[in-house]
């Protein structure tokens, strides 16, 4: 069961409590679904590729390399083109990477190899003292703040400034949930769940956790993978939808590490780039939403409010990031599953956590929440999607609604 937070408003508010829960990463039934997907990859060794080199494009739109495949791994040589919008969504897997040619011998069996699964996630500060350096790592990433080439020397000074300015407010948020992010603990639990689920299917695999912006960093996980002498690796970013700023950034780190190491450059690797459309994930989301709806006095009257972490509009319009399309398709599939179960609730999607003066994906969460209040929505089930943890949405809902109805 997901952890829930209940936002309560002044008695004069006509709104019922809003139930918020985090379902952004595979847990419980979703872990089994992902494990099933992994088992499919392991049982098709001819689909795993020797990586002479893993090529990951820069975040600029020029000469972007991508491959699209009907399955959830990358293959074939990089294609030079500048895809925009729907071009990225030609298949369920899209992206920023490609494998060079060279198949693993199809007669190999997974039982003869030492298989590793690498889970990639955002990371988060574990103490309040970690908040500012964590934010620095986040904003120093050129896939998070994309500066023109002429001004890229300002990346770290700008990251330092932003992290110092934002740290006090961020510390307040983390203090409200115990003084740190629960993401590492949750991801470790997911790793254990995947290992157990795979073992139940007769597949033995070591599962590793690599964080992008805080400990344990991806570099630490790769060091352990080398130490364990893994012979095949499956990479699973814990972001259901692909984005340049999340999965793309994490893969770029792998590219840098693998390109500098002779052992790693020959390691057969498969990447599950996106899995938002997989049946197990969709059904798990529908299960969780259905369970929460039943806690309302009138479940059929509840507005389902999906809130996703936003990205700058230029990522989608200029760089061809498929995030918006994949997010909208994900919500559509979830609602179709709910309708198949007899739930015909109204729903809406909004984006949160914008930074700076640039345009981000709209509509914005805070504005939509206020508008729903003005329209007289009395019951709201807020569902964070993407990698957003409870802290972001809880603060957004609590601040916007409580200030509006006071």
mmCIF file with all atom_site columns, C-alpha atoms in Angstrom, residues 61-218:
data_model
loop_
_atom_site.group_PDB
_atom_site.id
_atom_site.type_symbol
_atom_site.label_atom_id
_atom_site.label_alt_id
_atom_site.label_comp_id
_atom_site.label_asym_id
_atom_site.label_entity_id
_atom_site.label_seq_id
_atom_site.pdbx_PDB_ins_code
_atom_site.Cartn_x
_atom_site.Cartn_y
_atom_site.Cartn_z
_atom_site.occupancy
_atom_site.B_iso_or_equiv
_atom_site.pdbx_formal_charge
_atom_site.auth_seq_id
_atom_site.auth_comp_id
_atom_site.auth_asym_id
_atom_site.auth_atom_id
_atom_site.pdbx_PDB_model_num
ATOM 1   C CA . UNK A 1 61  ? 18.893 19.289  -31.007 1.00 0.00 ? 61  UNK A CA 1
ATOM 2   C CA . UNK A 1 62  ? 21.677 19.146  -33.569 1.00 0.00 ? 62  UNK A CA 1
ATOM 3   C CA . UNK A 1 63  ? 22.786 15.727  -34.762 1.00 0.00 ? 63  UNK A CA 1
ATOM 4   C CA . UNK A 1 64  ? 20.692 13.959  -32.193 1.00 0.00 ? 64  UNK A CA 1
ATOM 5   C CA . UNK A 1 65  ? 21.213 10.217  -32.289 1.00 0.00 ? 65  UNK A CA 1
ATOM 6   C CA . UNK A 1 66  ? 18.292 7.983   -31.580 1.00 0.00 ? 66  UNK A CA 1
ATOM 7   C CA . UNK A 1 67  ? 16.901 4.588   -32.306 1.00 0.00 ? 67  UNK A CA 1
ATOM 8   C CA . UNK A 1 68  ? 13.335 3.441   -31.952 1.00 0.00 ? 68  UNK A CA 1
ATOM 9   C CA . UNK A 1 69  ? 12.369 -0.139  -31.468 1.00 0.00 ? 69  UNK A CA 1
ATOM 10  C CA . UNK A 1 70  ? 9.162  -2.001  -30.766 1.00 0.00 ? 70  UNK A CA 1
ATOM 11  C CA . UNK A 1 71  ? 10.817 -3.518  -27.702 1.00 0.00 ? 71  UNK A CA 1
ATOM 12  C CA . UNK A 1 72  ? 12.380 -1.927  -24.696 1.00 0.00 ? 72  UNK A CA 1
ATOM 13  C CA . UNK A 1 73  ? 16.046 -1.906  -25.552 1.00 0.00 ? 73  UNK A CA 1
ATOM 14  C CA . UNK A 1 74  ? 18.204 -0.059  -28.017 1.00 0.00 ? 74  UNK A CA 1
ATOM 15  C CA . UNK A 1 75  ? 19.788 -1.576  -31.079 1.00 0.00 ? 75  UNK A CA 1
ATOM 16  C CA . UNK A 1 76  ? 21.599 -0.792  -34.290 1.00 0.00 ? 76  UNK A CA 1
ATOM 17  C CA . UNK A 1 77  ? 23.756 2.113   -35.408 1.00 0.00 ? 77  UNK A CA 1
ATOM 18  C CA . UNK A 1 78  ? 22.963 5.678   -34.479 1.00 0.00 ? 78  UNK A CA 1
ATOM 19  C CA . UNK A 1 79  ? 20.830 7.541   -36.990 1.00 0.00 ? 79  UNK A CA 1
ATOM 20  C CA . UNK A 1 80  ? 21.693 11.191  -37.552 1.00 0.00 ? 80  UNK A CA 1
ATOM 21  C CA . UNK A 1 81  ? 18.570 13.283  -37.573 1.00 0.00 ? 81  UNK A CA 1
ATOM 22  C CA . UNK A 1 82  ? 16.772 15.953  -35.658 1.00 0.00 ? 82  UNK A CA 1
ATOM 23  C CA . UNK A 1 83  ? 13.514 14.391  -34.465 1.00 0.00 ? 83  UNK A CA 1
ATOM 24  C CA . UNK A 1 84  ? 10.861 16.611  -32.962 1.00 0.00 ? 84  UNK A CA 1
ATOM 25  C CA . UNK A 1 85  ? 7.766  15.708  -30.974 1.00 0.00 ? 85  UNK A CA 1
ATOM 26  C CA . UNK A 1 86  ? 5.974  12.730  -32.446 1.00 0.00 ? 86  UNK A CA 1
ATOM 27  C CA . UNK A 1 87  ? 9.079  11.516  -34.251 1.00 0.00 ? 87  UNK A CA 1
ATOM 28  C CA . UNK A 1 88  ? 10.413 10.475  -30.883 1.00 0.00 ? 88  UNK A CA 1
ATOM 29  C CA . UNK A 1 89  ? 7.224  8.578   -30.161 1.00 0.00 ? 89  UNK A CA 1
ATOM 30  C CA . UNK A 1 90  ? 7.250  6.326   -33.190 1.00 0.00 ? 90  UNK A CA 1
ATOM 31  C CA . UNK A 1 91  ? 7.651  3.437   -30.776 1.00 0.00 ? 91  UNK A CA 1
ATOM 32  C CA . UNK A 1 92  ? 7.450  2.720   -27.100 1.00 0.00 ? 92  UNK A CA 1
ATOM 33  C CA . UNK A 1 93  ? 11.193 3.046   -26.804 1.00 0.00 ? 93  UNK A CA 1
ATOM 34  C CA . UNK A 1 94  ? 12.828 6.236   -27.884 1.00 0.00 ? 94  UNK A CA 1
ATOM 35  C CA . UNK A 1 95  ? 15.927 7.918   -27.213 1.00 0.00 ? 95  UNK A CA 1
ATOM 36  C CA . UNK A 1 96  ? 19.357 9.176   -26.907 1.00 0.00 ? 96  UNK A CA 1
ATOM 37  C CA . UNK A 1 97  ? 21.447 6.081   -27.300 1.00 0.00 ? 97  UNK A CA 1
ATOM 38  C CA . UNK A 1 98  ? 22.364 3.197   -29.564 1.00 0.00 ? 98  UNK A CA 1
ATOM 39  C CA . UNK A 1 99  ? 24.473 0.077   -29.556 1.00 0.00 ? 99  UNK A CA 1
ATOM 40  C CA . UNK A 1 100 ? 27.071 -0.653  -32.163 1.00 0.00 ? 100 UNK A CA 1
ATOM 41  C CA . UNK A 1 101 ? 26.768 -3.842  -34.142 1.00 0.00 ? 101 UNK A CA 1
ATOM 42  C CA . UNK A 1 102 ? 27.756 -7.242  -32.767 1.00 0.00 ? 102 UNK A CA 1
ATOM 43  C CA . UNK A 1 103 ? 25.344 -9.745  -31.312 1.00 0.00 ? 103 UNK A CA 1
ATOM 44  C CA . UNK A 1 104 ? 25.931 -11.881 -28.295 1.00 0.00 ? 104 UNK A CA 1
ATOM 45  C CA . UNK A 1 105 ? 26.080 -15.494 -29.419 1.00 0.00 ? 105 UNK A CA 1
ATOM 46  C CA . UNK A 1 106 ? 22.476 -16.684 -29.501 1.00 0.00 ? 106 UNK A CA 1
ATOM 47  C CA . UNK A 1 107 ? 23.453 -20.077 -28.082 1.00 0.00 ? 107 UNK A CA 1
ATOM 48  C CA . UNK A 1 108 ? 24.491 -18.572 -24.784 1.00 0.00 ? 108 UNK A CA 1
ATOM 49  C CA . UNK A 1 109 ? 22.142 -19.182 -21.889 1.00 0.00 ? 109 UNK A CA 1
ATOM 50  C CA . UNK A 1 110 ? 21.526 -16.721 -19.124 1.00 0.00 ? 110 UNK A CA 1
ATOM 51  C CA . UNK A 1 111 ? 22.281 -19.405 -16.529 1.00 0.00 ? 111 UNK A CA 1
ATOM 52  C CA . UNK A 1 112 ? 25.860 -19.524 -17.840 1.00 0.00 ? 112 UNK A CA 1
ATOM 53  C CA . UNK A 1 113 ? 26.329 -15.805 -17.324 1.00 0.00 ? 113 UNK A CA 1
ATOM 54  C CA . UNK A 1 114 ? 26.476 -13.535 -14.337 1.00 0.00 ? 114 UNK A CA 1
ATOM 55  C CA . UNK A 1 115 ? 23.597 -11.146 -14.856 1.00 0.00 ? 115 UNK A CA 1
ATOM 56  C CA . UNK A 1 116 ? 23.267 -7.728  -13.281 1.00 0.00 ? 116 UNK A CA 1
ATOM 57  C CA . UNK A 1 117 ? 20.336 -5.320  -13.131 1.00 0.00 ? 117 UNK A CA 1
ATOM 58  C CA . UNK A 1 118 ? 21.146 -1.640  -12.651 1.00 0.00 ? 118 UNK A CA 1
ATOM 59  C CA . UNK A 1 119 ? 18.341 0.554   -11.325 1.00 0.00 ? 119 UNK A CA 1
ATOM 60  C CA . UNK A 1 120 ? 18.818 4.248   -12.079 1.00 0.00 ? 120 UNK A CA 1
ATOM 61  C CA . UNK A 1 121 ? 17.068 6.898   -10.029 1.00 0.00 ? 121 UNK A CA 1
ATOM 62  C CA . UNK A 1 122 ? 17.252 10.569  -9.140  1.00 0.00 ? 122 UNK A CA 1
ATOM 63  C CA . UNK A 1 123 ? 18.645 10.390  -5.625  1.00 0.00 ? 123 UNK A CA 1
ATOM 64  C CA . UNK A 1 124 ? 17.783 12.710  -2.784  1.00 0.00 ? 124 UNK A CA 1
ATOM 65  C CA . UNK A 1 125 ? 19.261 14.359  0.314   1.00 0.00 ? 125 UNK A CA 1
ATOM 66  C CA . UNK A 1 126 ? 19.188 12.071  3.335   1.00 0.00 ? 126 UNK A CA 1
ATOM 67  C CA . UNK A 1 127 ? 19.746 14.881  5.855   1.00 0.00 ? 127 UNK A CA 1
ATOM 68  C CA . UNK A 1 128 ? 19.060 18.599  5.859   1.00 0.00 ? 128 UNK A CA 1
ATOM 69  C CA . UNK A 1 129 ? 22.800 19.236  5.490   1.00 0.00 ? 129 UNK A CA 1
ATOM 70  C CA . UNK A 1 130 ? 22.689 17.322  2.212   1.00 0.00 ? 130 UNK A CA 1
ATOM 71  C CA . UNK A 1 131 ? 20.056 19.571  0.637   1.00 0.00 ? 131 UNK A CA 1
ATOM 72  C CA . UNK A 1 132 ? 22.271 22.337  -0.757  1.00 0.00 ? 132 UNK A CA 1
ATOM 73  C CA . UNK A 1 133 ? 24.964 20.053  -2.263  1.00 0.00 ? 133 UNK A CA 1
ATOM 74  C CA . UNK A 1 134 ? 22.233 17.825  -3.689  1.00 0.00 ? 134 UNK A CA 1
ATOM 75  C CA . UNK A 1 135 ? 20.629 20.844  -5.362  1.00 0.00 ? 135 UNK A CA 1
ATOM 76  C CA . UNK A 1 136 ? 24.018 21.901  -6.702  1.00 0.00 ? 136 UNK A CA 1
ATOM 77  C CA . UNK A 1 137 ? 24.506 18.489  -8.321  1.00 0.00 ? 137 UNK A CA 1
ATOM 78  C CA . UNK A 1 138 ? 21.011 18.728  -9.791  1.00 0.00 ? 138 UNK A CA 1
ATOM 79  C CA . UNK A 1 139 ? 21.367 22.171  -11.338 1.00 0.00 ? 139 UNK A CA 1
ATOM 80  C CA . UNK A 1 140 ? 24.948 21.569  -12.475 1.00 0.00 ? 140 UNK A CA 1
ATOM 81  C CA . UNK A 1 141 ? 23.593 18.928  -14.851 1.00 0.00 ? 141 UNK A CA 1
ATOM 82  C CA . UNK A 1 142 ? 23.466 20.412  -18.385 1.00 0.00 ? 142 UNK A CA 1
ATOM 83  C CA . UNK A 1 143 ? 20.399 18.284  -19.061 1.00 0.00 ? 143 UNK A CA 1
ATOM 84  C CA . UNK A 1 144 ? 18.539 20.112  -16.282 1.00 0.00 ? 144 UNK A CA 1
ATOM 85  C CA . UNK A 1 145 ? 19.656 23.654  -17.104 1.00 0.00 ? 145 UNK A CA 1
ATOM 86  C CA . UNK A 1 146 ? 20.584 23.862  -20.777 1.00 0.00 ? 146 UNK A CA 1
ATOM 87  C CA . UNK A 1 147 ? 22.805 26.865  -21.426 1.00 0.00 ? 147 UNK A CA 1
ATOM 88  C CA . UNK A 1 148 ? 23.885 28.049  -24.877 1.00 0.00 ? 148 UNK A CA 1
ATOM 89  C CA . UNK A 1 149 ? 27.355 26.823  -25.784 1.00 0.00 ? 149 UNK A CA 1
ATOM 90  C CA . UNK A 1 150 ? 28.786 30.313  -25.370 1.00 0.00 ? 150 UNK A CA 1
ATOM 91  C CA . UNK A 1 151 ? 27.642 30.441  -21.724 1.00 0.00 ? 151 UNK A CA 1
ATOM 92  C CA . UNK A 1 152 ? 28.293 26.865  -20.623 1.00 0.00 ? 152 UNK A CA 1
ATOM 93  C CA . UNK A 1 153 ? 31.218 28.023  -18.493 1.00 0.00 ? 153 UNK A CA 1
ATOM 94  C CA . UNK A 1 154 ? 28.568 29.522  -16.194 1.00 0.00 ? 154 UNK A CA 1
ATOM 95  C CA . UNK A 1 155 ? 26.943 26.132  -15.493 1.00 0.00 ? 155 UNK A CA 1
ATOM 96  C CA . UNK A 1 156 ? 28.558 25.511  -12.108 1.00 0.00 ? 156 UNK A CA 1
ATOM 97  C CA . UNK A 1 157 ? 28.484 29.119  -10.839 1.00 0.00 ? 157 UNK A CA 1
ATOM 98  C CA . UNK A 1 158 ? 24.792 29.284  -11.757 1.00 0.00 ? 158 UNK A CA 1
ATOM 99  C CA . UNK A 1 159 ? 24.145 25.927  -10.072 1.00 0.00 ? 159 UNK A CA 1
ATOM 100 C CA . UNK A 1 160 ? 25.870 27.203  -6.949  1.00 0.00 ? 160 UNK A CA 1
ATOM 101 C CA . UNK A 1 161 ? 23.745 30.355  -6.894  1.00 0.00 ? 161 UNK A CA 1
ATOM 102 C CA . UNK A 1 162 ? 20.452 28.529  -7.455  1.00 0.00 ? 162 UNK A CA 1
ATOM 103 C CA . UNK A 1 163 ? 21.239 25.839  -4.889  1.00 0.00 ? 163 UNK A CA 1
ATOM 104 C CA . UNK A 1 164 ? 22.095 28.409  -2.222  1.00 0.00 ? 164 UNK A CA 1
ATOM 105 C CA . UNK A 1 165 ? 18.933 30.417  -2.923  1.00 0.00 ? 165 UNK A CA 1
ATOM 106 C CA . UNK A 1 166 ? 16.609 27.404  -3.015  1.00 0.00 ? 166 UNK A CA 1
ATOM 107 C CA . UNK A 1 167 ? 18.123 25.432  -0.138  1.00 0.00 ? 167 UNK A CA 1
ATOM 108 C CA . UNK A 1 168 ? 16.264 27.167  2.739   1.00 0.00 ? 168 UNK A CA 1
ATOM 109 C CA . UNK A 1 169 ? 12.819 26.548  1.230   1.00 0.00 ? 169 UNK A CA 1
ATOM 110 C CA . UNK A 1 170 ? 13.736 23.011  0.214   1.00 0.00 ? 170 UNK A CA 1
ATOM 111 C CA . UNK A 1 171 ? 14.973 22.291  3.737   1.00 0.00 ? 171 UNK A CA 1
ATOM 112 C CA . UNK A 1 172 ? 11.581 23.301  5.093   1.00 0.00 ? 172 UNK A CA 1
ATOM 113 C CA . UNK A 1 173 ? 9.942  20.767  2.834   1.00 0.00 ? 173 UNK A CA 1
ATOM 114 C CA . UNK A 1 174 ? 12.301 17.947  3.728   1.00 0.00 ? 174 UNK A CA 1
ATOM 115 C CA . UNK A 1 175 ? 12.019 18.812  7.416   1.00 0.00 ? 175 UNK A CA 1
ATOM 116 C CA . UNK A 1 176 ? 8.254  18.336  7.128   1.00 0.00 ? 176 UNK A CA 1
ATOM 117 C CA . UNK A 1 177 ? 8.758  14.703  6.051   1.00 0.00 ? 177 UNK A CA 1
ATOM 118 C CA . UNK A 1 178 ? 11.354 13.723  8.614   1.00 0.00 ? 178 UNK A CA 1
ATOM 119 C CA . UNK A 1 179 ? 14.476 15.610  7.578   1.00 0.00 ? 179 UNK A CA 1
ATOM 120 C CA . UNK A 1 180 ? 15.398 13.863  4.358   1.00 0.00 ? 180 UNK A CA 1
ATOM 121 C CA . UNK A 1 181 ? 14.263 12.099  1.217   1.00 0.00 ? 181 UNK A CA 1
ATOM 122 C CA . UNK A 1 182 ? 12.939 8.519   1.526   1.00 0.00 ? 182 UNK A CA 1
ATOM 123 C CA . UNK A 1 183 ? 13.946 7.792   -2.070  1.00 0.00 ? 183 UNK A CA 1
ATOM 124 C CA . UNK A 1 184 ? 17.056 5.746   -1.284  1.00 0.00 ? 184 UNK A CA 1
ATOM 125 C CA . UNK A 1 185 ? 15.169 3.482   1.113   1.00 0.00 ? 185 UNK A CA 1
ATOM 126 C CA . UNK A 1 186 ? 12.324 3.040   -1.378  1.00 0.00 ? 186 UNK A CA 1
ATOM 127 C CA . UNK A 1 187 ? 14.716 2.282   -4.240  1.00 0.00 ? 187 UNK A CA 1
ATOM 128 C CA . UNK A 1 188 ? 16.623 -0.249  -2.134  1.00 0.00 ? 188 UNK A CA 1
ATOM 129 C CA . UNK A 1 189 ? 13.306 -1.947  -1.367  1.00 0.00 ? 189 UNK A CA 1
ATOM 130 C CA . UNK A 1 190 ? 12.520 -2.024  -5.077  1.00 0.00 ? 190 UNK A CA 1
ATOM 131 C CA . UNK A 1 191 ? 15.903 -3.607  -5.779  1.00 0.00 ? 191 UNK A CA 1
ATOM 132 C CA . UNK A 1 192 ? 15.220 -6.304  -3.199  1.00 0.00 ? 192 UNK A CA 1
ATOM 133 C CA . UNK A 1 193 ? 11.743 -6.867  -4.646  1.00 0.00 ? 193 UNK A CA 1
ATOM 134 C CA . UNK A 1 194 ? 13.051 -7.267  -8.192  1.00 0.00 ? 194 UNK A CA 1
ATOM 135 C CA . UNK A 1 195 ? 15.748 -9.691  -7.066  1.00 0.00 ? 195 UNK A CA 1
ATOM 136 C CA . UNK A 1 196 ? 13.187 -11.818 -5.216  1.00 0.00 ? 196 UNK A CA 1
ATOM 137 C CA . UNK A 1 197 ? 10.710 -11.716 -8.113  1.00 0.00 ? 197 UNK A CA 1
ATOM 138 C CA . UNK A 1 198 ? 13.375 -12.762 -10.602 1.00 0.00 ? 198 UNK A CA 1
ATOM 139 C CA . UNK A 1 199 ? 14.569 -15.562 -8.354  1.00 0.00 ? 199 UNK A CA 1
ATOM 140 C CA . UNK A 1 200 ? 10.998 -16.858 -8.126  1.00 0.00 ? 200 UNK A CA 1
ATOM 141 C CA . UNK A 1 201 ? 11.133 -17.193 -11.907 1.00 0.00 ? 201 UNK A CA 1
ATOM 142 C CA . UNK A 1 202 ? 14.371 -19.133 -11.764 1.00 0.00 ? 202 UNK A CA 1
ATOM 143 C CA . UNK A 1 203 ? 16.537 -16.167 -12.755 1.00 0.00 ? 203 UNK A CA 1
ATOM 144 C CA . UNK A 1 204 ? 19.458 -15.250 -10.547 1.00 0.00 ? 204 UNK A CA 1
ATOM 145 C CA . UNK A 1 205 ? 20.649 -11.664 -10.871 1.00 0.00 ? 205 UNK A CA 1
ATOM 146 C CA . UNK A 1 206 ? 22.529 -9.119  -8.815  1.00 0.00 ? 206 UNK A CA 1
ATOM 147 C CA . UNK A 1 207 ? 20.558 -5.880  -8.515  1.00 0.00 ? 207 UNK A CA 1
ATOM 148 C CA . UNK A 1 208 ? 22.369 -2.561  -8.110  1.00 0.00 ? 208 UNK A CA 1
ATOM 149 C CA . UNK A 1 209 ? 21.158 0.966   -7.369  1.00 0.00 ? 209 UNK A CA 1
ATOM 150 C CA . UNK A 1 210 ? 22.750 4.022   -8.976  1.00 0.00 ? 210 UNK A CA 1
ATOM 151 C CA . UNK A 1 211 ? 21.572 7.551   -8.181  1.00 0.00 ? 211 UNK A CA 1
ATOM 152 C CA . UNK A 1 212 ? 22.134 10.534  -10.453 1.00 0.00 ? 212 UNK A CA 1
ATOM 153 C CA . UNK A 1 213 ? 22.539 13.373  -7.951  1.00 0.00 ? 213 UNK A CA 1
ATOM 154 C CA . UNK A 1 214 ? 23.264 11.800  -4.559  1.00 0.00 ? 214 UNK A CA 1
ATOM 155 C CA . UNK A 1 215 ? 24.637 8.706   -2.907  1.00 0.00 ? 215 UNK A CA 1
ATOM 156 C CA . UNK A 1 216 ? 24.976 5.964   -3.968  1.00 0.00 ? 216 UNK A CA 1
ATOM 157 C CA . UNK A 1 217 ? 26.028 7.566   -7.245  1.00 0.00 ? 217 UNK A CA 1
ATOM 158 C CA . UNK A 1 218 ? 25.896 5.624   -10.505 1.00 0.00 ? 218 UNK A CA 1
#
